[in-house]
Coordinates of C-alpha atoms in Angstrom, one line a residue:
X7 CA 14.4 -5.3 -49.7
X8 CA 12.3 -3.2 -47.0
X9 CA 14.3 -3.1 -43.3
X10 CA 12.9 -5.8 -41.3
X11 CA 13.4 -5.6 -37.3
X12 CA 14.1 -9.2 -35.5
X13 CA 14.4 -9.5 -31.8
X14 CA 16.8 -12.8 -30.7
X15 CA 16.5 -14.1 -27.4
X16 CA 19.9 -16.9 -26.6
X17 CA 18.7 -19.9 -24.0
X18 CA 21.0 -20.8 -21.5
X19 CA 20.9 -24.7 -22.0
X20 CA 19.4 -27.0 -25.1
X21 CA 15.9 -28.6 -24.0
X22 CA 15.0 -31.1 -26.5
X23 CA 10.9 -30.1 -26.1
X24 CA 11.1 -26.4 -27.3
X25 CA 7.9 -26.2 -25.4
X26 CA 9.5 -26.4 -22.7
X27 CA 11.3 -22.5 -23.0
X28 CA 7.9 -21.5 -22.6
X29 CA 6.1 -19.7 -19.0
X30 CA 3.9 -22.4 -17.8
X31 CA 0.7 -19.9 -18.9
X32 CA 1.7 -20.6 -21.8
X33 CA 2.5 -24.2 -22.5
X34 CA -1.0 -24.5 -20.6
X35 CA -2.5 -22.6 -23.9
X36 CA -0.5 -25.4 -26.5
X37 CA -3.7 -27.6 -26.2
X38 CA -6.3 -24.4 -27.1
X39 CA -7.4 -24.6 -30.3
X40 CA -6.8 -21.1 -31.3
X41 CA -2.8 -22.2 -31.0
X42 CA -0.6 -22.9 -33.7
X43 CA 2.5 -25.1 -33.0
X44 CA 4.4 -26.1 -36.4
X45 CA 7.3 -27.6 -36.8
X46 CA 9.4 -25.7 -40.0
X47 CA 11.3 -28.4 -41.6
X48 CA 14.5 -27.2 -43.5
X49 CA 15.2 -24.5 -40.9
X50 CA 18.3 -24.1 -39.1
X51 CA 19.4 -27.9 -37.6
X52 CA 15.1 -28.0 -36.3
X53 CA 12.8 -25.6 -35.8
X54 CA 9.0 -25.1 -34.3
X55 CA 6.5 -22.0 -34.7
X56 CA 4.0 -21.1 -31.7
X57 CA 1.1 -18.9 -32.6
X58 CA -0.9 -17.9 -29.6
X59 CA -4.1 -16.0 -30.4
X60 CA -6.3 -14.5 -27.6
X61 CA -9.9 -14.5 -27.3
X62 CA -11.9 -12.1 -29.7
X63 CA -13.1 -8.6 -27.3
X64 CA -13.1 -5.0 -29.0
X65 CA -10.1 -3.0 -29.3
X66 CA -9.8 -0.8 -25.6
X67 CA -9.7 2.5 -27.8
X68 CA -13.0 1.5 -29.4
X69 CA -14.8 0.4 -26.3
X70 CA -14.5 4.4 -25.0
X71 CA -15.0 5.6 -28.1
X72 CA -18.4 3.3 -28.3
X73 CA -19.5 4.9 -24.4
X74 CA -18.9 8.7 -25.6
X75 CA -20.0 8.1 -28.6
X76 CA -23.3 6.0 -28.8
X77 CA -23.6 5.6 -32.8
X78 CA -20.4 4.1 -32.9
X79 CA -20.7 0.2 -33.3
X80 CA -18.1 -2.0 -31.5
X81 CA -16.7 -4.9 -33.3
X82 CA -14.1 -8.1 -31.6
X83 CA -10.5 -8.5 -32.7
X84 CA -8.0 -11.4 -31.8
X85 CA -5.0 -10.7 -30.0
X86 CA -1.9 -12.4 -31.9
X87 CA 1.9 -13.3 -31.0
X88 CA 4.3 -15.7 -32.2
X89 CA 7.7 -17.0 -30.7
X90 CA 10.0 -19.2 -32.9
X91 CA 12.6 -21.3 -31.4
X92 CA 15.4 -23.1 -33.8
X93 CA 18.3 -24.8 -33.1
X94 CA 21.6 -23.8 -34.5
X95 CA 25.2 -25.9 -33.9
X96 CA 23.3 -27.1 -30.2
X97 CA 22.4 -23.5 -29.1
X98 CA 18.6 -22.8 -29.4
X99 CA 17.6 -18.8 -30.0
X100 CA 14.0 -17.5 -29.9
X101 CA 12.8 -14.8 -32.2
X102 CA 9.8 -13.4 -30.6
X103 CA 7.1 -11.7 -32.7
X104 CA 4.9 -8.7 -31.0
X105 CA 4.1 -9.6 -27.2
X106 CA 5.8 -12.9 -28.0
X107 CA 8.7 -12.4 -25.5
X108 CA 5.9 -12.3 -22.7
X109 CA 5.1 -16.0 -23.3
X110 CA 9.1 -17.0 -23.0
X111 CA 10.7 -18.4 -19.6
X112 CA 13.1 -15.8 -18.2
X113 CA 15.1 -18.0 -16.4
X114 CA 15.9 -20.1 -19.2
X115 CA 17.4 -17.7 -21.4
X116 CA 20.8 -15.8 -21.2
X117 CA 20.0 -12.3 -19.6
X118 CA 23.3 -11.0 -21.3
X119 CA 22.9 -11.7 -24.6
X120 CA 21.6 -8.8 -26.0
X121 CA 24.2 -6.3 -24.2
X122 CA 27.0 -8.5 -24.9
X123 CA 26.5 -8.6 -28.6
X124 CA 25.8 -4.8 -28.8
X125 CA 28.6 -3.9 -27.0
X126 CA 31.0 -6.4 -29.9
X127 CA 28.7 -5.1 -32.6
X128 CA 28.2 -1.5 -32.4
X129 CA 30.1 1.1 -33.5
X130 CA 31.1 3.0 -30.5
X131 CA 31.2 6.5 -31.9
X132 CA 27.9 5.9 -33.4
X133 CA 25.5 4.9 -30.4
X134 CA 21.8 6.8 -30.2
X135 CA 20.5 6.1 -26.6
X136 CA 22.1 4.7 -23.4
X137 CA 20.2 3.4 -20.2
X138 CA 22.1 3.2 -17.3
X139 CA 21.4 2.8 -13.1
X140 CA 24.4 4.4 -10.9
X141 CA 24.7 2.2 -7.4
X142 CA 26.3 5.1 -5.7
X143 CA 23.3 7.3 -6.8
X144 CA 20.6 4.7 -7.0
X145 CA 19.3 6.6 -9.9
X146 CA 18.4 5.4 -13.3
X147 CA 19.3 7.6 -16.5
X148 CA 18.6 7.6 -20.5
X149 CA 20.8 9.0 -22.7
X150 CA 19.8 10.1 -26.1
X151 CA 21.3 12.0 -29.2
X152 CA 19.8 12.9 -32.5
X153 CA 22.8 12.4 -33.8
X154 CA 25.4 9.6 -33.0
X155 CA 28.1 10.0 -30.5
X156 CA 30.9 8.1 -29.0
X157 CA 30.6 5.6 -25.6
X158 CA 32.6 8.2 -23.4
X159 CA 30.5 11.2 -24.1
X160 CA 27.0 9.7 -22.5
X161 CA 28.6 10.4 -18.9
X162 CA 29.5 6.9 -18.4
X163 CA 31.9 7.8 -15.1
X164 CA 32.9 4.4 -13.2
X165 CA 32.1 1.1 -12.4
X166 CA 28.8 2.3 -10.8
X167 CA 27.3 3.1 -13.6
X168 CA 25.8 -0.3 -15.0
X169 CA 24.7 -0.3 -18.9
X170 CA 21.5 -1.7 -19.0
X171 CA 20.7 -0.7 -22.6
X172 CA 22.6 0.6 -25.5
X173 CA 21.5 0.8 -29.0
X174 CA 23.0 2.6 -32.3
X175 CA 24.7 1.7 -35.5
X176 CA 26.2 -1.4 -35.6
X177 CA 30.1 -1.9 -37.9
X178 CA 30.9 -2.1 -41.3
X179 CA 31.7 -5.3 -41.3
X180 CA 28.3 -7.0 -39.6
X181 CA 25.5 -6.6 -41.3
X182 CA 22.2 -4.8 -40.5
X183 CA 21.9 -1.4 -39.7
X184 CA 21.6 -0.9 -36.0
X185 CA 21.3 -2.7 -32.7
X186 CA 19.1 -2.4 -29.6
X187 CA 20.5 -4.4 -26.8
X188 CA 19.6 -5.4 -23.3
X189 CA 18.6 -9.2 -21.9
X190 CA 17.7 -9.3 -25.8
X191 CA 18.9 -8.2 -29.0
X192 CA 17.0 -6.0 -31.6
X193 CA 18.3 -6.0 -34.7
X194 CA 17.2 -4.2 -38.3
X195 CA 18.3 -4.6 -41.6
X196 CA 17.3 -5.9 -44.7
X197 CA 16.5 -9.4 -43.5
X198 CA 14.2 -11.7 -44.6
X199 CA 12.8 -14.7 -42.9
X200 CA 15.2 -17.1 -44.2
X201 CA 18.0 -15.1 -43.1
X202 CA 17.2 -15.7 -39.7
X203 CA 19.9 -18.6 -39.3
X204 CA 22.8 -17.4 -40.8
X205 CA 22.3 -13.6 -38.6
X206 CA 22.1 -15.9 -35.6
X207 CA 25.5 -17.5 -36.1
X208 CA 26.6 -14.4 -36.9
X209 CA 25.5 -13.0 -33.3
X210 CA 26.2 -16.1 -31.0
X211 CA 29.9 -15.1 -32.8
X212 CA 29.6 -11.8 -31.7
X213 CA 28.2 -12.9 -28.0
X214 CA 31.1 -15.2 -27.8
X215 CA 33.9 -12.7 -28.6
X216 CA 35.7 -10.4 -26.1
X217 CA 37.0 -7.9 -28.5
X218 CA 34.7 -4.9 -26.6
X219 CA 37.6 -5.7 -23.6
X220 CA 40.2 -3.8 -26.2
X221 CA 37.5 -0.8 -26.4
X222 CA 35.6 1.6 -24.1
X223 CA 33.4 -0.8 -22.8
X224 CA 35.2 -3.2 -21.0
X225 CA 33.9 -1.3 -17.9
X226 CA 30.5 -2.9 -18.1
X227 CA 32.9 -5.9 -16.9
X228 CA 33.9 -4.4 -13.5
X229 CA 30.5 -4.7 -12.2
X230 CA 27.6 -6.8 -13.7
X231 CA 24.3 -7.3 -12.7
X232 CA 22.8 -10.5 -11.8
X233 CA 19.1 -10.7 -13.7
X234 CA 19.5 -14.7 -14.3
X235 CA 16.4 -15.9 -12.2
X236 CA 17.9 -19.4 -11.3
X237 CA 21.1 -17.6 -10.6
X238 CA 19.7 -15.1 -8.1
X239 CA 17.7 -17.9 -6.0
X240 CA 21.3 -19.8 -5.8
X241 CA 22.8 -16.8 -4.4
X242 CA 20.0 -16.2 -2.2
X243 CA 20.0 -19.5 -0.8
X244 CA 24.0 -19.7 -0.3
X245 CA 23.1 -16.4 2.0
X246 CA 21.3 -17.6 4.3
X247 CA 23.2 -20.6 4.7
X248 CA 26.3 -18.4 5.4
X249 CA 23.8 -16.6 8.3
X250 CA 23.1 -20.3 9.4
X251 CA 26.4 -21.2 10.2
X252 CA 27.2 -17.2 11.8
X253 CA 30.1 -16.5 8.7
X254 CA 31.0 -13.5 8.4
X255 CA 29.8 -12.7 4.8
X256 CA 27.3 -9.9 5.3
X257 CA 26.1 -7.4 7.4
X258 CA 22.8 -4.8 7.7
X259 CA 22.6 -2.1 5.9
X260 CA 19.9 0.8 5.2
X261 CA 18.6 0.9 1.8
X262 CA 18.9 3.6 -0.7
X263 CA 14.7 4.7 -1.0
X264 CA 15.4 5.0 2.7
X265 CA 17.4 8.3 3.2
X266 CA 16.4 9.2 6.9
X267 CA 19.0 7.4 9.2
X268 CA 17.1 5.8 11.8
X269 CA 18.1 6.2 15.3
X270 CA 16.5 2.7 16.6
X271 CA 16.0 -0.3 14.7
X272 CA 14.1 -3.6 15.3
X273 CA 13.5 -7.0 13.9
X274 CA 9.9 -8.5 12.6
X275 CA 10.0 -12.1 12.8
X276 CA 12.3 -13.9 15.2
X277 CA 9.7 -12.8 18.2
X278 CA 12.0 -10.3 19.5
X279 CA 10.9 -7.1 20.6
X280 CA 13.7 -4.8 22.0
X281 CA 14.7 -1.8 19.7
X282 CA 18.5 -1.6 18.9
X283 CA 20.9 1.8 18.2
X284 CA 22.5 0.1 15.5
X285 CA 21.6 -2.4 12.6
X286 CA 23.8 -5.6 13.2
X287 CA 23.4 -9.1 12.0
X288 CA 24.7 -10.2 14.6
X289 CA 21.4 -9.4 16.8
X290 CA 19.2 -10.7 14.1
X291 CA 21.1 -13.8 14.4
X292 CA 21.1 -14.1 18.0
X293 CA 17.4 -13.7 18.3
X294 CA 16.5 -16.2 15.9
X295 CA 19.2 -18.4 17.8
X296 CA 17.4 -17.8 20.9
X297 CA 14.0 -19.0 19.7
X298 CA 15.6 -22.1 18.2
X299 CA 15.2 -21.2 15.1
X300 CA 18.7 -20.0 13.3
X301 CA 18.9 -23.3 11.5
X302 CA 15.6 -22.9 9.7
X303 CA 16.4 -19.7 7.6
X304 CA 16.6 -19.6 4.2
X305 CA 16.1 -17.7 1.2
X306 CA 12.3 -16.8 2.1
X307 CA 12.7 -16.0 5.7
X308 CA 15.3 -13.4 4.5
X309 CA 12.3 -12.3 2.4
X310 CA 9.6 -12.6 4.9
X311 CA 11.5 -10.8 7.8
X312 CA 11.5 -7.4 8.2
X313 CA 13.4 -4.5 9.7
X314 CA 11.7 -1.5 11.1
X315 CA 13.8 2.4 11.8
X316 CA 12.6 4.6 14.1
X317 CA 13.7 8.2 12.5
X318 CA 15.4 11.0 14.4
X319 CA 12.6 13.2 13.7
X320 CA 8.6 13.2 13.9
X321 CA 8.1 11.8 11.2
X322 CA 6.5 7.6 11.4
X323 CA 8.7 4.4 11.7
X324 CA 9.8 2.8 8.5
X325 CA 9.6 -0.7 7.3
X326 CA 11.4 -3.1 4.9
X327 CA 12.7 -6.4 3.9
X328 CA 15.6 -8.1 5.5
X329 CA 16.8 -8.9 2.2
X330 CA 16.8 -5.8 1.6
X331 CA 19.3 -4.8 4.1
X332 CA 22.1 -7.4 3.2
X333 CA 25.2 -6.1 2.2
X334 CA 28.4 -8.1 1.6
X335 CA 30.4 -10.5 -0.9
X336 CA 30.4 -14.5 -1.1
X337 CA 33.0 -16.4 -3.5
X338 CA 31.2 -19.3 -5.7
X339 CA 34.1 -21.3 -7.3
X340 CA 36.3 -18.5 -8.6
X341 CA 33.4 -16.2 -8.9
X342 CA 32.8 -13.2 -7.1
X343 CA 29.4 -11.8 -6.4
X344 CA 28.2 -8.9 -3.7
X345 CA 24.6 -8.2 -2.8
X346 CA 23.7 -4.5 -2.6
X347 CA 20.1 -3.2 -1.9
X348 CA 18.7 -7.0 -2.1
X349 CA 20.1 -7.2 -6.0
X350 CA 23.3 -9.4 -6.6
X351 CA 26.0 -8.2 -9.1
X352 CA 29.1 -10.1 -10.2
X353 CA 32.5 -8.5 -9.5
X354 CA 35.7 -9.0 -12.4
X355 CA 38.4 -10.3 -9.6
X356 CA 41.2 -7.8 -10.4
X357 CA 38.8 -4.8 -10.1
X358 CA 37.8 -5.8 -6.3
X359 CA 41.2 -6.2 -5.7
X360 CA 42.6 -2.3 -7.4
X361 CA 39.2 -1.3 -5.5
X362 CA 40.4 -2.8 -2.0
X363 CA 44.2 -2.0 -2.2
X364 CA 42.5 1.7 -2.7
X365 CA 40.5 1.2 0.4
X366 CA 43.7 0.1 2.4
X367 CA 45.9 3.0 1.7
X368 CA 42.8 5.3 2.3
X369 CA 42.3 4.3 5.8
X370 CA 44.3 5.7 8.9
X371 CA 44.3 4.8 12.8
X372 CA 44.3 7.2 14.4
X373 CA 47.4 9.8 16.0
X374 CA 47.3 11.6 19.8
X375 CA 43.7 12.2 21.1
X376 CA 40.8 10.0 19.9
X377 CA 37.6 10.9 19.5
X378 CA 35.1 10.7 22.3
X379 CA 32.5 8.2 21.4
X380 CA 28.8 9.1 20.6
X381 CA 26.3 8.1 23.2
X382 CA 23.6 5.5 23.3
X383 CA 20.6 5.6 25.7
X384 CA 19.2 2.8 27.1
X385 CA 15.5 3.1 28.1
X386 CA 14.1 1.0 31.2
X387 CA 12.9 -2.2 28.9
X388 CA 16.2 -2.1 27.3
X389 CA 15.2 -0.1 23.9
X390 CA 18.8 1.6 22.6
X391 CA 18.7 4.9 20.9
X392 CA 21.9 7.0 19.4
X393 CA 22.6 10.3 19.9
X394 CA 21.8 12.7 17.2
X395 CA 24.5 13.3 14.4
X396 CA 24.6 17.1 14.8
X397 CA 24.7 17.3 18.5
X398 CA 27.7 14.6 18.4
X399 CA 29.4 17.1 16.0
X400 CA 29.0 19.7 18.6
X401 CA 30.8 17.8 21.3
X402 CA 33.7 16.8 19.0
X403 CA 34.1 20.5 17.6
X404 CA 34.5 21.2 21.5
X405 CA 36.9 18.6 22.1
X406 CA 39.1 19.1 19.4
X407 CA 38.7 23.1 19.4
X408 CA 37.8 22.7 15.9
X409 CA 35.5 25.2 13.8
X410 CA 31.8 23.7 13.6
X411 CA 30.1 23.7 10.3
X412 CA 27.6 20.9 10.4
X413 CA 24.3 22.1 7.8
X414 CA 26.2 25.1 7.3
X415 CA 25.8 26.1 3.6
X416 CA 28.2 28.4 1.9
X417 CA 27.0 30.4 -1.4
X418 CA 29.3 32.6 -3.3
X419 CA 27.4 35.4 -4.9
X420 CA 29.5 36.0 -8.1
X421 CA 28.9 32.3 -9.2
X422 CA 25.6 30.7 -10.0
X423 CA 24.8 27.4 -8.2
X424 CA 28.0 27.6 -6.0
X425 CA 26.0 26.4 -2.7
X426 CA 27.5 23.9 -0.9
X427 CA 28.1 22.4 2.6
X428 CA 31.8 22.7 2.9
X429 CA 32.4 19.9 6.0
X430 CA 31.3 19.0 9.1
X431 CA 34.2 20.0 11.3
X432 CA 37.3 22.3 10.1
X433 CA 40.7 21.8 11.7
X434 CA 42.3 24.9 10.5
X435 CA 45.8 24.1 12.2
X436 CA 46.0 20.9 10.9
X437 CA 44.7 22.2 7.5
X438 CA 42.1 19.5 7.0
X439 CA 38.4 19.2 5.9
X440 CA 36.5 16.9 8.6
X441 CA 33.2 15.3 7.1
X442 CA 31.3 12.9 9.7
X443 CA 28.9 10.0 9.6
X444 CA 27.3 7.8 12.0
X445 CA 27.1 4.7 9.9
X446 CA 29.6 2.5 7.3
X447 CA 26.4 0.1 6.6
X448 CA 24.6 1.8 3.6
X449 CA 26.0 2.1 0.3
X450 CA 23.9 4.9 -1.0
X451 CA 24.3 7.2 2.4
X452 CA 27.8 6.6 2.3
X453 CA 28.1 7.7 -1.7
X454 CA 26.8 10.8 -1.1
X455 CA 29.2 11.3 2.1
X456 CA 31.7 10.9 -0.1
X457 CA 30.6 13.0 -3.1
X458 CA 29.8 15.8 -0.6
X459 CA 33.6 15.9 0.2
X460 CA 35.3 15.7 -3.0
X461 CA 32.3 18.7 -4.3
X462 CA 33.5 21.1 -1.5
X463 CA 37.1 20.2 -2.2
X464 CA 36.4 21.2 -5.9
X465 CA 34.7 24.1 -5.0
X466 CA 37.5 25.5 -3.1
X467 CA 39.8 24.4 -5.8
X468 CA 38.1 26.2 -8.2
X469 CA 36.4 29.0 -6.9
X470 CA 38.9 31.0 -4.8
X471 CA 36.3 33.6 -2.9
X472 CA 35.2 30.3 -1.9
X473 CA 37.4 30.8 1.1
X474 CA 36.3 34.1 1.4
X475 CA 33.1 33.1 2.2
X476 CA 34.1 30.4 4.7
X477 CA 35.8 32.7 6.7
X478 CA 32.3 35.3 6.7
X479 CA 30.7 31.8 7.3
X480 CA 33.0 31.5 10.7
X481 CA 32.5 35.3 11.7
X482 CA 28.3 34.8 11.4
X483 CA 28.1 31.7 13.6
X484 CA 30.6 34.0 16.2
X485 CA 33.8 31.6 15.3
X486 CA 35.8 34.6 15.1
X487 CA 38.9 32.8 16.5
X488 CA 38.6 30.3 13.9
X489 CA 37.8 32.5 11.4
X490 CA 40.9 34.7 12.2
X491 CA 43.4 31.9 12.2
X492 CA 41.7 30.6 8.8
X493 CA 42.7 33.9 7.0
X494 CA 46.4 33.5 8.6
X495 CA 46.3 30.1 7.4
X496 CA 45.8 30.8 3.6
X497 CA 48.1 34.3 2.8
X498 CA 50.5 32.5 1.5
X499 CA 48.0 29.5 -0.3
X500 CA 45.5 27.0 -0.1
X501 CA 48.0 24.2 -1.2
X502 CA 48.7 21.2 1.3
X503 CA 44.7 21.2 2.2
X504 CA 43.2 17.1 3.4
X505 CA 40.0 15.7 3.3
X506 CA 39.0 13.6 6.1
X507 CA 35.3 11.4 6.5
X508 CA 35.3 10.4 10.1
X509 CA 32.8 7.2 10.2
X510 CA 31.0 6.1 13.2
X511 CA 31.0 2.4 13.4
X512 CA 31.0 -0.9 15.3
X513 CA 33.5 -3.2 14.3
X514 CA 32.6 -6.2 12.4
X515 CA 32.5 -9.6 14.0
X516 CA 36.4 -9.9 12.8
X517 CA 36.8 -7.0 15.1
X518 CA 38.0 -4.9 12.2
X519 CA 36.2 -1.7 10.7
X520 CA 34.6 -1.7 6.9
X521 CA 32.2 -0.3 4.7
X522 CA 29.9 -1.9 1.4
X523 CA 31.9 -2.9 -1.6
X524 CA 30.1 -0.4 -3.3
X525 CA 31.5 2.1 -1.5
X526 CA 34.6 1.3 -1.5
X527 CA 34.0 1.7 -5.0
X528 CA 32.8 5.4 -4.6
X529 CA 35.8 6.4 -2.1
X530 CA 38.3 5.2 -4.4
X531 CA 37.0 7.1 -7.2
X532 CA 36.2 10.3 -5.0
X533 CA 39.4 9.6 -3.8
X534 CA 41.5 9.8 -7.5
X535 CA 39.9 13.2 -8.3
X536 CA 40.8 14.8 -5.2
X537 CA 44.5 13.9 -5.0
X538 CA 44.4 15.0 -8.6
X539 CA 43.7 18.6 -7.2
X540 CA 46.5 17.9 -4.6
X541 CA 44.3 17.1 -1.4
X542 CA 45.3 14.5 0.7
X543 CA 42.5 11.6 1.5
X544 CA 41.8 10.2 4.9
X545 CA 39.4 7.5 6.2
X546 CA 39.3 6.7 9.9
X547 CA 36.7 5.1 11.8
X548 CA 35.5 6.2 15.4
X549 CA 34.4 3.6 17.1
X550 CA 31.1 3.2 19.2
X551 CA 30.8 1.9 22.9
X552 CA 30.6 -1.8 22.6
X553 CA 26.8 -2.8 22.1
X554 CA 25.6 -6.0 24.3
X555 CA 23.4 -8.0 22.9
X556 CA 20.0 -7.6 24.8
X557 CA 17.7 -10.1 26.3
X558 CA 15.9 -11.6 23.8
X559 CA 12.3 -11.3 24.8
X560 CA 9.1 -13.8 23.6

């Protein structure tokens, strides 16, 4: 029998019209006569066919040839696709046929299907291709082999990296010969037509089991995207409720295609036109509170408002959605779900909790002498700016009599690609690694602040002229005290070495100091590779001068 592909799609509820799975497009098209709709009696418990044929215009490869090449005569073809959806012990499946899926209603089928049964059905040491998107990087990757590998070996790190589609040989004991899987499920094997029933019991088995929880892929349960339409406008809607009623769920964040810190920030929408030196709720809130209108928002006005960052450079203001912004968790019965660069995920319960119990013991008040707090500026209509990152730096390296290495780069010449920043500030008496940022409110920011810690910790783990270099680093910017003191410091070792991120915050409306779920994420996995080369980890939080909320202007 010749290997035949089919592609299942699993609805989320039984609709007794199976017309009614369908985009509205397309149940629009079931009364044009070029459709087919047939029922197919004897067919799983009930069954329908929908043929939907375009209208007859030349193929779009023909149609150039035709203008370059005058002889050639153009001729019309029909555009063809077919869905069929059956019924099968009271769950209905589609199989879609070529651009068939396009005529199905996303929000009426399962967007987990196909990775769910891929996941129970493949053989883990034999997966082809992997697509995944990292949160901490907000980067999307494929993985491919020529040959089949194991789950481990396609760089799949943490939580943070999402599986959004795997495919490769599926186990002995299924049948077929491989699976594709995503929102649906490809699968190819020598099927006919009338196997179609029987393989879809055998898959609604496999999307019902949990035995991938006993196998390497139980971490695509720590973290799962949200993709379910219906589900997403629920969330949405519970969001802006929770903003209604001023609960502290969520705060503002910077989003990831951002990367320029802003130094001013402002609202679109609620009428108010002061600029602000930080990104709070809070003053969204108030504003739209002012103008009587904090008990109209709702999903769309979360959509239709924007936030606009002045940059700390010459380069134009930038502009995005306040939705876009949110950051934060909400609990829905005994679900969890957070909202990070305006997508929602769902988050297993006893991986928040490992995740924050990591977060806790990372954070530290702080001992002696506290920082001095960064400045704001207040211009003569009230607009708030923040002073610059690296010129804070320089007055805390001052205070502190620490070594200044902000945007200093350090490049060991024996070893290729060994450039790195190694911190911001370097306490050499107190043996610790100082790396400083002026927000907690942005996920991806915040990742890289903490990869850029645990690199340089590596670095100087692994490459011992690494500390050489520093200490030439010290003597060229005329730190020769520093430098001096450094090269006492290490004779007898580089053992008993911290790392410390210093964040820049205002306290939440609790009054207490946090950071993104996602990041938390990121720190606590930064966090396990560093004390496994013996550093010491330390969060603390410096806080800024306590922000007024200005007049609200019309």
């Amino acid at each position: 029998m010749t290997k035949q592909p089919f592609t299942f799609y699993l609805a989320k509820e039984r609709i007794d019209d199976f017309a009614g799975y369908l985009t509205q497009n397309a149940a629009a098209n079931l009364a044009a006569p070029t459709t087919q709709r047939i029922t197919v009696d004897d067919f799983a418990d009930r069954a329908e066919i929908f043929i939907f044929r375009g209208p007859p215009s030349p193929p779009r490869w023909l149609r150039g040839l035709s203008r370059a090449f005058p002889p050639v005569r153009t001729f019309d073809t029909f555009s063809g696709a077919g869905v069929l959806l059956f019924e099968k012990k009271d769950r209905v499946l589609a199989v879609t046929f070529s651009f068939g899926w396009m005529y199905l209603d996303d929000d009426k089928f399962a967007s987990d299907f196909g990775i769910l049964v891929a996941v129970n059905g493949l053989d883990q040491s034999k997966l082809r291709r992997l697509e995944r998107t990292n949160l901490g990087d907000a980067l999307k990757g494929v993985s491919q082999s020529a040959f089949q590998r194991e789950f481990r070996s396609f760089g799949i790190e943490d939580a943070l990296d999402l599986v959004q589609k795997v495919s490769g040989t599926t186990r002995d004991d299924i049948d077929g010969d491989s699976m594709v899987g995503s929102r649906s499920l490809k699968i190819t094997g020598e099927f006919g037509y009338g196997d179609i029933p029987d393989l879809a019991d055998d898959l609604l088995a496999l999307y019902d089991s949990t035995s991938y929880q006993d196998t390497a892929f139980k971490i695509i349960d720590s973290v799962k995207p949200i993709a379910d339409g219906v589900k997403i406008r629920e969330l949405n809607e519970i969001a802006a409720e929770r903003i209604r009623n001023k609960q502290d769920s969520f705060e503002l964040g910077l989003p990831s295609s951002e990367t320029a810190e802003g130094i001013a920030f402002k609202f679109h929408g609620p009428g108010l036109r002061n600029f602000f030196p930080d990104l709070l709720l809070r003053h969204y809130v108030a504003a739209m509170e002012s103008k009587g209108k904090l008990s109209t928002i709702d999903a769309e006005t979360l959509e239709s408002h924007n936030i606009e960052a002045i940059l700390d450079d010459d380069r134009p203001s930038i502009k995005w959605k306040l939705r876009k912004s949110l950051i934060g968790s909400i609990d829905v019965g005994s679900e969890r779900f957070a909202i990070n660069q305006g997508n929602w995920f769902q988050i297993d319960d006893s991986f928040r909790v490992s995740v924050e119990n990591s977060y806790s013991d990372t954070v530290m008040s702080w001992e002696g002498d506290q920082p001095t707090r960064i400045k704001t500026t207040y211009d003569a209509d009230g607009n708030g700016k923040l002073e610059r990152e690296e010129e804070y730096n320089k007055r805390l390296a001052r205070q502190f009599n620490y070594a200044l290495l902000d945007q200093k780069e350090i490049t060991v010449p024996s070893v290729s690609r060994s450039g790195f920043e190694p911190c911001d500030l370097l306490d050499v008496d107190g043996r610790r690694f100082i790396h400083v940022k002026k927000s907690s409110r942005t996920s991806s920011v915040l990742n890289h602040f903490f990869k850029q810690g645990s690199n340089s910790a590596r670095q100087f783990k692994r490459i011992p002229a690494a500390w050489t270099q520093l200490i030439e680093n010290l003597r060229e910017t005329q730190q020769n005290d520093h430098a001096n003191r450094l090269l006492l410091a290490i004779e007898n070792g580089t053992a008993g070495w911290n790392v410390e991120y210093w964040i820049i915050d205002t306290p939440r409306n609790n009054g207490e100091f946090n950071i993104p779920f996602f990041s938390k994420i990121s720190l606590r996995d930064e966090r396990l590779d560093m004390v496994a080369m013996e550093y010491g980890v330390r969060l603390r939080f410096i806080q800024k001068e306590p922000e007024p909320i200005q007049r609200f202007q019309h």
